[in-house]
XYZ file of C-alpha atoms in Angstrom:
698
model
C 99.893 128.727 5.214
C 101.935 127.224 8.070
C 101.701 124.043 10.362
C 99.749 125.152 13.384
C 99.966 122.834 16.515
C 97.101 123.036 19.094
C 97.430 121.172 22.568
C 94.930 120.051 25.002
C 94.494 117.824 28.078
C 94.374 114.052 27.573
C 90.621 112.885 26.851
C 89.606 116.288 25.005
C 91.191 115.468 21.558
C 87.991 114.601 19.864
C 86.266 117.555 21.307
C 89.062 119.915 20.284
C 88.995 118.664 16.738
C 85.385 119.437 16.514
C 85.980 122.964 17.998
C 89.042 123.506 15.427
C 86.672 122.327 12.400
C 83.873 124.923 13.797
C 86.572 127.695 13.951
C 88.596 126.645 10.880
C 86.357 124.781 8.656
C 88.908 124.122 5.845
C 91.416 122.669 8.267
C 92.746 119.020 7.201
C 93.300 117.560 10.803
C 96.064 115.283 11.854
C 95.370 113.865 15.284
C 97.517 112.446 18.183
C 96.889 112.015 21.917
C 96.601 115.585 23.412
C 97.158 117.561 20.206
C 96.194 118.228 16.864
C 98.047 119.865 13.683
C 96.887 121.276 10.634
C 97.927 123.720 7.804
C 96.553 127.236 8.475
C 96.960 130.855 8.279
C 97.733 133.457 10.994
C 94.212 134.472 11.132
C 93.411 130.883 11.956
C 96.017 130.618 14.574
C 94.768 133.865 16.252
C 91.263 132.718 16.099
C 92.041 129.814 18.029
C 93.896 131.613 20.624
C 91.021 134.044 21.137
C 87.952 131.510 20.757
C 89.281 128.045 21.798
C 87.512 127.015 24.963
C 89.496 123.584 24.973
C 93.015 124.346 23.745
C 96.076 124.826 26.356
C 98.611 126.097 23.519
C 98.557 127.266 19.988
C 102.024 126.662 18.344
C 103.120 128.336 15.170
C 105.468 125.628 13.961
C 109.043 126.915 12.827
C 110.773 123.528 12.465
C 110.342 119.937 12.563
C 113.479 117.669 12.737
C 115.559 114.818 14.376
C 116.084 114.713 17.974
C 117.652 111.284 18.396
C 120.558 112.838 20.352
C 121.476 116.073 21.914
C 123.374 117.258 18.873
C 120.560 116.448 16.473
C 118.197 118.496 18.705
C 120.554 121.475 18.625
C 120.835 121.219 14.841
C 117.035 120.974 14.477
C 116.598 124.337 16.537
C 119.480 125.972 14.423
C 117.347 125.397 11.118
C 115.106 128.131 12.349
C 116.160 131.917 11.283
C 115.536 133.233 14.745
C 116.464 136.741 13.732
C 113.267 136.838 11.728
C 111.233 135.680 14.774
C 112.638 137.824 17.715
C 114.753 141.046 18.729
C 117.914 140.026 20.415
C 116.827 142.702 23.076
C 113.749 140.681 24.036
C 113.527 137.914 26.616
C 112.637 134.294 25.959
C 111.815 131.136 27.595
C 111.639 127.603 26.079
C 109.076 125.025 27.372
C 110.198 121.416 26.369
C 107.598 118.482 26.471
C 108.735 114.963 26.009
C 111.541 112.563 26.824
C 113.178 109.758 24.717
C 116.150 107.435 25.191
C 118.696 110.142 24.493
C 116.901 113.416 25.872
C 115.805 111.876 29.492
C 115.234 115.181 31.004
C 113.046 118.085 29.763
C 115.248 120.714 31.379
C 118.130 119.457 29.375
C 116.210 119.456 26.187
C 115.142 123.189 26.851
C 118.721 124.272 27.405
C 119.767 122.579 24.217
C 117.132 124.610 22.243
C 118.020 127.736 24.150
C 121.631 127.413 23.395
C 121.044 127.089 19.564
C 118.726 130.265 19.556
C 121.408 132.305 21.685
C 124.167 130.786 19.422
C 122.324 131.893 16.240
C 122.280 135.392 17.285
C 126.029 135.474 18.563
C 127.266 133.740 15.401
C 125.675 136.955 13.533
C 127.560 139.272 15.878
C 124.348 140.351 17.337
C 123.425 140.646 21.077
C 122.855 137.655 23.051
C 119.050 137.226 24.185
C 118.570 136.698 27.716
C 116.209 134.159 29.510
C 113.110 135.276 31.472
C 111.070 132.148 32.763
C 107.996 134.068 34.142
C 106.950 136.545 31.582
C 109.068 136.108 28.554
C 108.621 138.314 25.536
C 109.036 135.229 23.244
C 107.693 131.739 24.460
C 109.195 129.040 22.407
C 107.559 125.655 22.593
C 109.473 122.301 21.710
C 107.413 118.901 21.654
C 109.447 115.559 21.443
C 108.082 112.418 20.179
C 110.511 109.539 19.613
C 113.174 110.851 17.697
C 111.523 113.890 16.278
C 110.848 117.281 17.497
C 108.565 120.124 16.691
C 109.596 123.581 17.669
C 107.634 126.834 17.358
C 106.306 129.952 18.834
C 103.849 129.607 21.586
C 101.242 132.259 20.372
C 99.146 132.045 23.764
C 102.403 132.741 25.832
C 100.781 130.925 28.778
C 98.091 128.170 29.003
C 94.890 129.220 27.314
C 92.872 127.799 30.134
C 93.900 130.827 32.311
C 90.998 133.157 31.273
C 92.439 136.057 33.383
C 89.030 136.323 35.299
C 89.851 134.158 38.470
C 90.877 136.561 41.296
C 90.847 133.683 43.710
C 90.242 129.822 43.836
C 89.431 127.009 46.256
C 91.890 124.129 47.257
C 91.438 121.976 44.055
C 90.303 124.389 41.383
C 88.796 123.105 38.048
C 90.620 124.214 34.938
C 88.551 126.319 32.842
C 88.971 124.167 29.557
C 87.950 121.246 31.528
C 84.700 122.954 32.829
C 84.052 123.706 29.133
C 84.561 120.059 28.162
C 82.185 119.036 30.983
C 79.584 121.565 29.482
C 80.068 120.135 25.915
C 79.945 116.395 27.089
C 76.872 117.047 29.272
C 74.792 118.005 26.154
C 74.086 121.425 27.661
C 75.989 123.488 24.993
C 73.554 121.925 22.325
C 70.616 123.380 24.402
C 71.881 126.517 26.086
C 68.356 127.831 26.623
C 67.829 124.705 29.180
C 68.523 125.627 32.933
C 72.080 124.776 34.058
C 72.766 124.230 37.761
C 76.183 123.543 39.530
C 75.475 122.634 43.218
C 79.154 122.386 44.101
C 80.314 125.454 42.326
C 83.573 126.124 44.384
C 85.182 129.344 42.532
C 82.393 129.478 39.924
C 84.384 128.034 36.867
C 81.646 125.960 35.407
C 78.829 128.605 35.705
C 81.189 131.454 34.524
C 82.249 129.355 31.435
C 78.613 128.446 30.932
C 77.633 132.186 30.762
C 80.507 132.896 28.297
C 79.290 130.124 25.981
C 75.567 131.125 26.458
C 76.712 134.929 25.565
C 78.912 133.849 23.003
C 81.908 135.695 24.755
C 85.344 134.687 23.328
C 87.141 133.096 26.282
C 90.492 134.808 25.486
C 88.603 138.400 25.464
C 90.131 139.490 28.924
C 93.754 138.300 28.448
C 96.236 141.168 28.415
C 99.309 139.147 27.668
C 99.894 137.073 24.632
C 102.949 135.229 23.340
C 102.564 136.798 19.900
C 102.637 140.542 21.001
C 106.364 140.868 20.517
C 106.902 138.271 17.829
C 108.305 139.744 14.713
C 105.842 137.777 12.725
C 102.890 139.219 14.466
C 100.213 140.915 12.241
C 98.419 143.397 14.513
C 95.691 144.432 12.077
C 94.496 140.856 11.662
C 94.365 140.420 15.512
C 92.585 143.784 16.098
C 89.929 142.804 13.585
C 89.330 139.492 15.211
C 88.975 141.364 18.599
C 86.452 143.827 17.169
C 84.365 141.129 15.682
C 84.440 139.153 19.094
C 83.199 142.067 20.901
C 80.428 142.649 18.259
C 79.128 139.299 18.347
C 78.563 139.028 22.091
C 74.890 138.455 23.187
C 73.821 141.016 25.789
C 72.656 138.652 28.484
C 71.547 135.237 29.469
C 69.620 133.697 32.181
C 69.065 130.238 33.635
C 72.309 129.544 35.246
C 72.684 128.697 38.746
C 75.726 128.057 41.064
C 75.526 127.170 44.834
C 78.027 125.920 47.260
C 77.963 124.686 50.792
C 80.673 127.235 51.842
C 79.828 131.036 52.064
C 83.474 131.712 51.457
C 83.493 129.903 48.196
C 80.106 131.450 46.995
C 81.803 134.893 47.847
C 84.835 134.042 45.724
C 82.678 132.694 42.892
C 80.671 135.936 42.855
C 83.805 137.959 42.870
C 85.250 135.875 39.791
C 81.835 136.174 37.990
C 82.014 140.013 38.397
C 85.663 140.270 37.260
C 84.577 138.102 34.252
C 81.660 140.499 33.416
C 78.759 137.856 33.772
C 77.824 138.489 37.505
C 74.257 139.349 36.351
C 73.998 136.136 34.342
C 74.293 133.624 37.269
C 72.138 133.194 40.170
C 74.370 132.300 43.270
C 73.213 130.806 46.544
C 74.763 129.144 49.553
C 73.216 125.741 49.930
C 73.708 122.114 50.939
C 73.795 119.938 47.645
C 72.177 117.119 49.471
C 69.170 119.129 50.399
C 68.858 121.353 47.262
C 65.841 121.533 45.120
C 65.565 122.606 41.380
C 65.617 126.169 41.103
C 62.951 126.115 38.230
C 60.059 123.637 37.152
C 61.412 122.680 33.704
C 64.201 120.253 33.986
C 67.652 120.894 32.732
C 71.298 120.176 33.441
C 73.317 119.716 36.573
C 77.022 119.902 35.932
C 79.438 119.616 39.069
C 82.913 118.787 39.980
C 82.470 117.329 43.406
C 85.386 116.539 45.765
C 87.265 113.377 44.916
C 88.427 112.046 48.180
C 92.019 111.868 46.998
C 93.242 112.087 50.669
C 92.203 108.860 52.683
C 90.717 110.798 55.553
C 88.251 112.810 53.325
C 86.509 109.510 52.401
C 84.860 109.161 55.965
C 82.676 112.439 55.423
C 82.425 112.032 51.566
C 80.711 108.665 51.521
C 77.729 109.486 53.373
C 77.597 112.946 51.622
C 77.542 111.074 48.191
C 74.895 108.715 49.589
C 72.610 111.536 50.597
C 73.201 113.414 47.395
C 72.077 110.182 45.349
C 68.844 110.016 47.380
C 68.275 113.642 46.912
C 68.717 113.402 43.173
C 66.121 110.512 43.149
C 63.665 112.500 45.253
C 63.976 115.993 43.912
C 65.574 116.166 40.385
C 63.494 113.759 38.163
C 63.800 114.482 34.572
C 67.148 116.372 34.906
C 70.477 115.461 33.139
C 73.442 115.145 35.703
C 77.133 115.229 34.937
C 79.754 114.741 37.475
C 83.554 114.740 37.193
C 85.560 112.539 39.452
C 88.869 110.648 39.780
C 87.069 108.160 42.303
C 84.569 105.920 40.419
C 83.871 104.260 43.757
C 82.503 107.558 45.233
C 80.237 108.037 42.163
C 78.880 104.353 42.778
C 77.687 105.306 46.189
C 75.073 107.809 44.404
C 73.478 104.538 43.259
C 72.615 105.916 39.750
C 73.363 104.224 36.509
C 75.445 106.200 34.241
C 74.125 106.558 30.374
C 77.689 107.560 29.330
C 81.211 108.270 30.837
C 84.143 110.168 29.312
C 87.946 110.216 30.405
C 89.340 113.527 30.849
C 92.415 114.765 32.919
C 91.931 117.470 35.677
C 95.480 118.498 35.872
C 97.422 115.240 36.503
C 94.466 113.453 38.022
C 92.691 110.787 35.572
C 89.096 111.590 35.880
C 85.825 110.245 34.471
C 82.820 112.609 33.604
C 79.763 110.545 34.245
C 76.453 111.533 32.546
C 73.089 110.472 34.230
C 69.624 110.825 33.157
C 67.198 111.002 36.079
C 64.459 109.119 34.267
C 62.030 106.809 35.874
C 64.351 103.834 35.950
C 67.219 105.807 37.622
C 64.810 107.689 40.201
C 63.704 104.237 41.833
C 64.940 104.531 45.455
C 67.358 101.616 46.428
C 65.861 99.735 49.357
C 69.118 99.061 50.916
C 69.666 100.774 54.269
C 71.207 100.129 57.677
C 68.132 98.064 58.678
C 68.970 95.063 56.145
C 72.743 95.536 55.804
C 75.079 92.637 56.833
C 77.572 94.952 58.569
C 75.357 97.246 60.093
C 73.269 94.334 61.628
C 76.690 92.847 63.145
C 77.622 96.210 64.517
C 74.043 96.604 66.078
C 74.237 93.313 67.710
C 77.780 93.942 68.979
C 76.654 97.061 70.504
C 73.408 95.526 72.028
C 75.666 92.616 73.482
C 78.156 95.128 74.832
C 75.655 97.502 76.373
C 75.989 96.336 79.879
C 79.778 96.010 79.725
C 80.113 99.469 78.256
C 77.937 101.066 80.994
C 79.902 99.448 83.769
C 83.491 99.971 82.048
C 85.093 102.784 83.514
C 86.515 104.068 80.072
C 85.234 105.820 76.951
C 87.358 104.039 74.524
C 86.899 100.443 73.309
C 86.582 98.290 70.280
C 83.125 97.629 68.973
C 84.084 95.411 65.741
C 87.060 93.398 64.900
C 86.768 91.812 61.309
C 83.650 89.972 62.780
C 82.639 89.073 59.340
C 85.434 88.152 56.722
C 84.146 90.423 53.989
C 84.212 93.627 56.153
C 87.914 93.300 57.219
C 88.236 96.207 59.570
C 88.521 96.920 63.134
C 86.447 99.909 64.672
C 87.170 101.419 67.958
C 85.430 104.175 69.858
C 87.138 107.102 71.427
C 84.753 109.317 73.121
C 82.630 110.793 70.364
C 85.152 109.630 67.598
C 85.638 106.437 65.897
C 88.802 105.097 64.422
C 88.582 102.699 61.659
C 91.434 100.425 60.711
C 91.234 98.601 57.515
C 93.325 95.504 57.389
C 95.076 94.550 54.091
C 92.527 92.244 52.507
C 93.610 88.467 51.889
C 94.820 87.575 48.331
C 91.283 85.838 47.724
C 89.589 89.280 47.930
C 89.847 91.689 45.020
C 91.022 95.025 45.560
C 87.728 96.391 43.954
C 85.618 94.226 46.403
C 87.606 95.368 49.520
C 87.185 98.986 48.597
C 83.432 98.627 48.035
C 83.197 96.828 51.334
C 85.228 99.669 53.176
C 82.729 102.255 51.657
C 79.742 100.208 52.891
C 81.402 100.522 56.427
C 82.117 104.177 56.174
C 78.418 104.649 54.940
C 76.634 102.647 57.795
C 78.831 103.565 60.793
C 77.262 107.047 61.276
C 73.645 105.677 61.268
C 74.486 102.885 63.659
C 76.631 104.545 66.133
C 75.274 108.171 65.856
C 78.883 109.398 65.200
C 79.397 112.199 62.932
C 81.134 111.412 59.660
C 83.464 114.049 60.442
C 84.553 112.442 63.388
C 85.629 109.014 61.740
C 89.284 108.581 61.481
C 90.180 106.077 58.701
C 93.595 104.093 58.689
C 94.773 101.429 56.335
C 96.866 98.739 58.471
C 98.985 96.133 56.506
C 101.941 94.006 57.806
C 104.076 96.411 59.611
C 107.817 96.044 59.550
C 110.283 97.640 61.898
C 108.982 101.039 63.533
C 106.642 101.684 60.575
C 103.601 101.304 63.176
C 104.779 104.632 64.776
C 105.370 106.409 61.739
C 103.555 109.630 61.003
C 100.706 109.616 58.292
C 99.386 113.065 58.839
C 100.284 116.366 60.196
C 97.093 117.531 62.057
C 98.827 117.251 65.372
C 95.415 117.513 67.218
C 95.232 115.624 70.711
C 92.140 114.587 72.371
C 91.663 113.462 75.984
C 90.152 110.096 76.864
C 89.650 108.434 80.209
C 90.290 104.681 81.497
C 89.897 103.545 84.977
C 90.277 106.656 86.584
C 93.230 107.980 84.485
C 93.370 110.445 81.609
C 95.229 110.140 78.465
C 95.906 112.157 75.414
C 95.405 110.417 72.113
C 95.937 111.519 68.530
C 93.392 109.688 66.224
C 94.778 111.088 62.779
C 98.384 111.493 62.741
C 99.846 108.099 63.349
C 98.710 104.393 62.558
C 98.238 103.750 66.351
C 96.644 106.380 68.444
C 98.678 106.513 71.543
C 96.754 104.130 73.863
C 96.808 100.384 72.957
C 93.285 99.327 74.070
C 93.878 95.548 74.215
C 96.170 96.088 77.182
C 93.611 97.851 79.376
C 93.645 94.680 81.801
C 97.340 94.495 81.629
C 97.568 98.150 82.822
C 95.235 97.167 85.839
C 97.438 94.484 86.718
C 100.475 96.493 86.727
C 98.719 99.069 88.922
C 97.909 96.264 91.332
C 101.346 95.016 91.515
C 103.235 98.529 91.717
C 102.859 99.650 95.242
C 106.087 100.616 96.858
C 107.976 99.069 94.016
C 110.704 100.628 91.758
C 109.056 100.170 88.197
C 110.772 100.140 84.735
C 108.530 100.659 81.720
C 110.562 99.538 78.857
C 109.350 100.282 75.243
C 107.128 102.709 76.928
C 105.382 104.392 73.920
C 103.143 106.940 75.510
C 103.524 105.851 78.954
C 100.084 104.747 79.878
C 101.662 101.756 81.942
C 103.894 104.361 83.527
C 100.758 106.249 84.647
C 98.979 103.263 86.001
C 102.244 102.170 87.864
C 102.264 105.622 89.552
C 98.537 105.468 90.378
C 99.075 102.011 92.120
C 101.758 103.742 94.537
C 104.966 102.921 92.880
C 108.041 104.179 94.751
C 109.621 105.321 91.539
C 108.766 105.000 87.757
C 111.259 104.802 84.910
C 110.225 105.383 81.575
C 112.283 104.300 78.698
C 111.690 104.849 74.806
C 113.825 105.419 71.736
C 111.364 108.089 70.448
C 111.712 111.471 71.795
C 108.306 112.399 70.361
C 106.609 109.344 72.523
C 108.663 110.441 75.643
C 107.338 114.056 75.472
C 103.784 112.507 75.058
C 104.419 110.174 78.132
C 105.394 113.260 80.105
C 102.106 114.974 79.146
C 100.218 111.977 80.268
C 101.867 111.773 83.707
C 101.307 115.622 84.021
C 97.685 115.280 83.037
C 97.130 112.867 85.841
C 98.907 115.090 88.558
C 101.026 112.167 89.611
C 103.728 113.145 92.241
C 106.684 110.930 93.139
C 109.976 110.416 91.225
C 109.571 109.935 87.296
C 112.528 109.315 85.099
C 112.200 109.682 81.205
C 114.811 108.166 79.274
C 115.545 108.315 75.530
C 117.481 105.173 74.740
C 117.649 102.054 72.518
C 115.825 99.777 74.717
C 117.480 96.589 73.374
C 120.735 97.739 74.831
C 119.962 99.940 77.688
C 119.032 97.048 80.228
C 122.745 95.934 80.127
C 124.111 98.932 82.151
C 121.152 98.980 84.876
C 121.658 95.906 87.153
C 119.859 95.288 90.240
C 117.553 98.377 90.243
C 113.963 97.261 89.897
C 111.234 95.331 91.501
C 108.713 95.297 88.562
C 109.690 95.599 84.889
C 107.103 95.937 82.134
C 108.206 95.041 78.661
C 106.056 95.152 75.633
C 108.537 95.357 72.417
C 107.690 95.668 68.908
C 107.809 92.468 66.769
C 110.510 93.816 64.632
C 112.496 96.828 64.427
C 115.366 98.069 61.964
C 115.408 101.682 63.200
C 118.403 103.574 62.173
C 118.898 104.686 65.844
C 119.420 101.160 66.795
C 122.838 99.369 67.002
C 121.311 96.104 65.360
C 117.931 94.948 64.141
C 115.448 93.488 66.571
C 113.414 90.328 66.184
C 111.221 89.508 69.234
C 111.251 85.876 68.366
C 115.001 85.801 67.751
C 115.847 88.091 70.632
C 113.482 87.720 73.454
C 115.865 85.391 75.510
C 118.613 87.835 75.473
C 116.381 90.604 76.542
C 114.737 88.746 79.254
C 118.210 87.598 80.466
C 119.408 91.307 80.637
C 116.056 92.167 82.338
C 116.627 89.536 84.852
C 119.910 91.141 85.905
C 118.183 94.396 86.337
C 115.705 92.785 89.089
C 115.951 93.262 92.809
C 115.525 90.077 94.954
C 112.137 88.689 94.217
C 111.431 91.066 91.190
C 108.962 90.459 88.764
C 108.865 90.900 84.788
C 105.693 91.266 82.866
C 106.484 90.388 79.178
C 103.944 90.865 76.249
C 104.066 91.056 72.553
C 101.643 90.830 69.616
C 103.606 88.891 67.138
C 101.433 86.331 65.545
C 102.859 82.749 65.879
C 105.297 83.924 68.782
C 106.586 80.950 70.746
C 108.301 81.491 74.107
C 111.456 79.666 74.708
C 110.496 78.299 78.016
C 113.515 75.896 78.316
C 116.018 78.737 77.792
C 114.132 80.967 80.313
C 113.821 78.267 82.904
C 117.659 77.828 82.771
C 117.786 81.434 83.828
C 115.908 80.526 87.175
C 112.864 82.230 86.159
C 109.316 80.736 87.148
C 107.010 81.357 84.165
C 103.213 82.230 84.430
C 101.110 82.601 81.170
C 98.446 85.395 82.179
C 97.270 86.132 78.311
C 93.595 85.078 79.211
C 93.236 87.526 82.009
C 94.904 90.270 80.047
C 92.485 90.150 77.070
C 89.609 92.637 77.649
C 86.134 91.598 76.948
C 85.894 93.903 73.844
C 88.797 91.966 72.327
C 87.862 88.339 73.642
C 86.263 87.361 70.284
C 89.789 87.656 68.874
C 91.836 86.432 71.951
C 95.192 86.262 69.882
C 95.756 90.035 69.791
C 98.768 89.823 72.414
C 100.446 87.062 74.485
C 101.399 87.983 78.035
C 103.658 86.222 80.669
C 104.730 86.929 84.286
C 108.378 86.019 85.160
C 109.468 85.744 88.859
C 113.123 85.496 89.860
């Protein structure tokens, strides 16, 4: 008898204990998070390698010792008679798990144990074993807990969840042992004659594992590489007998397992995997939409699925309506069925509007997930009455659109704001860009809990498609908080897709997904018109130009020349594209420079200067930090020196609470006119404080 350590994913400990007791009834189990230990034979260890559906690793323990420092760890590894475990000509790898105050790095721990193994051979005058990380002959496993370490042979060689039947997977594959845990927790494994359906089967893992369970196929039967094959302690006869028995107890076939997915490609992958696993004929595959699916048989059974979690922010916009529709479909068509769904996003599961009878924690990889079990009994299949017709946010949005109908019809643009935190509980702005919507979530006030804010956002995303007619796939979601420096311009995605919009006879490229801002500030629509009206025969300077929309309108207004200045080359290139898109002739200069210092060297050149600086910036490309409240007088003083006689400056900014230093500016000989009201468009009128704007004349 020897100590056997069996590891699994967090949350599966109790299930693993039950499984080990089924396979090894005499085991006296010692349990800890993610692992169990017991005294057993090699036959017990081999049986777990072959039959455990839940374990990751089966370790034949060779030593347990101190690891309160590097030397103690080394000495603990030296306790083992390594010449009895491996041939020096064989390769080895050490997997080290855990850290403590002295061993802060798993790689360092692995190297210490490797050194001890190699030294034990060298000290005996034997050849030095070499390290092979990918497919070693001998896999050594070490687990550190506080100041103690367990060292042994990893009999599996690689994680047991790798069943060797998956030829291809999707983007976020479900691990095989997690699929088995889901099936066990769902209740189906106690009643395998009941129908089992996976409505979002992906690469087919749940259905294939179910077929293995129903046919009593050992999960390790197809693995070719084992960690014990070249271990000197291996007993081939015991292993071969277990293999023969496993083949003998397999059931010839099963039925009643159904797997479907919306993606034809994933269904094809699932079929190929099932075929390689030898259970293709045991599963009925179909391409179908889960939100429209009906039960494949009359008698109720089990639905077990691993739906998408919405880990990436942008995915929520399409997943929330999908889960809402799925919940309605469950209530309509799946009465009497048991449903088990795994997700790391409890909020998404709540959108189903089903009451869970039980839920279980389990990790899928590094993601902390919950498996929620639902029984679609009479109480759970009552349709919730809430819909867009009686929802507070939906009603306000409808009211806004009705009020704006005439304005939208007459406005010569296809991009405008339709909602801006009108209701305190729904703290978002919604902008329309052609047939897309951009939803910006403002950081919730401290009085609103994070849970409530998240629930409100989900309600917004749920009702927007119904009220506006925009597809959920064409809703871009952004979270906006207090921005510092150039953060408002930072990339948040890498899609790189531009779309064209129009405004008052001009066309612009916008990017709705990659940046916090889209490339067109909608609140400056009127300001751009004003610049166009003032620009005829003028030399115009657009400072802090962003994507050049003001430059486009200055040129359209007949400017003699337009100079576009910004520190970002990305935005200057974007500005060039906008100018080209509008086929504008005339001299256009594009200058990459720090706008806060560039003015000092360009005196007396411009008739009209537009300045719309950020509130604050500490970009590395700038000589100093920039604060619009602190530095606006200096900037406007420099700008004044760049004006020709009778020149004009249009100055705007969106810093909340900004106070213009009128006394200092008047001392520069500037007349001041506040034009904020006339520069706020109608779709921003409810919140007239989005920016402030002035005209200065020399």
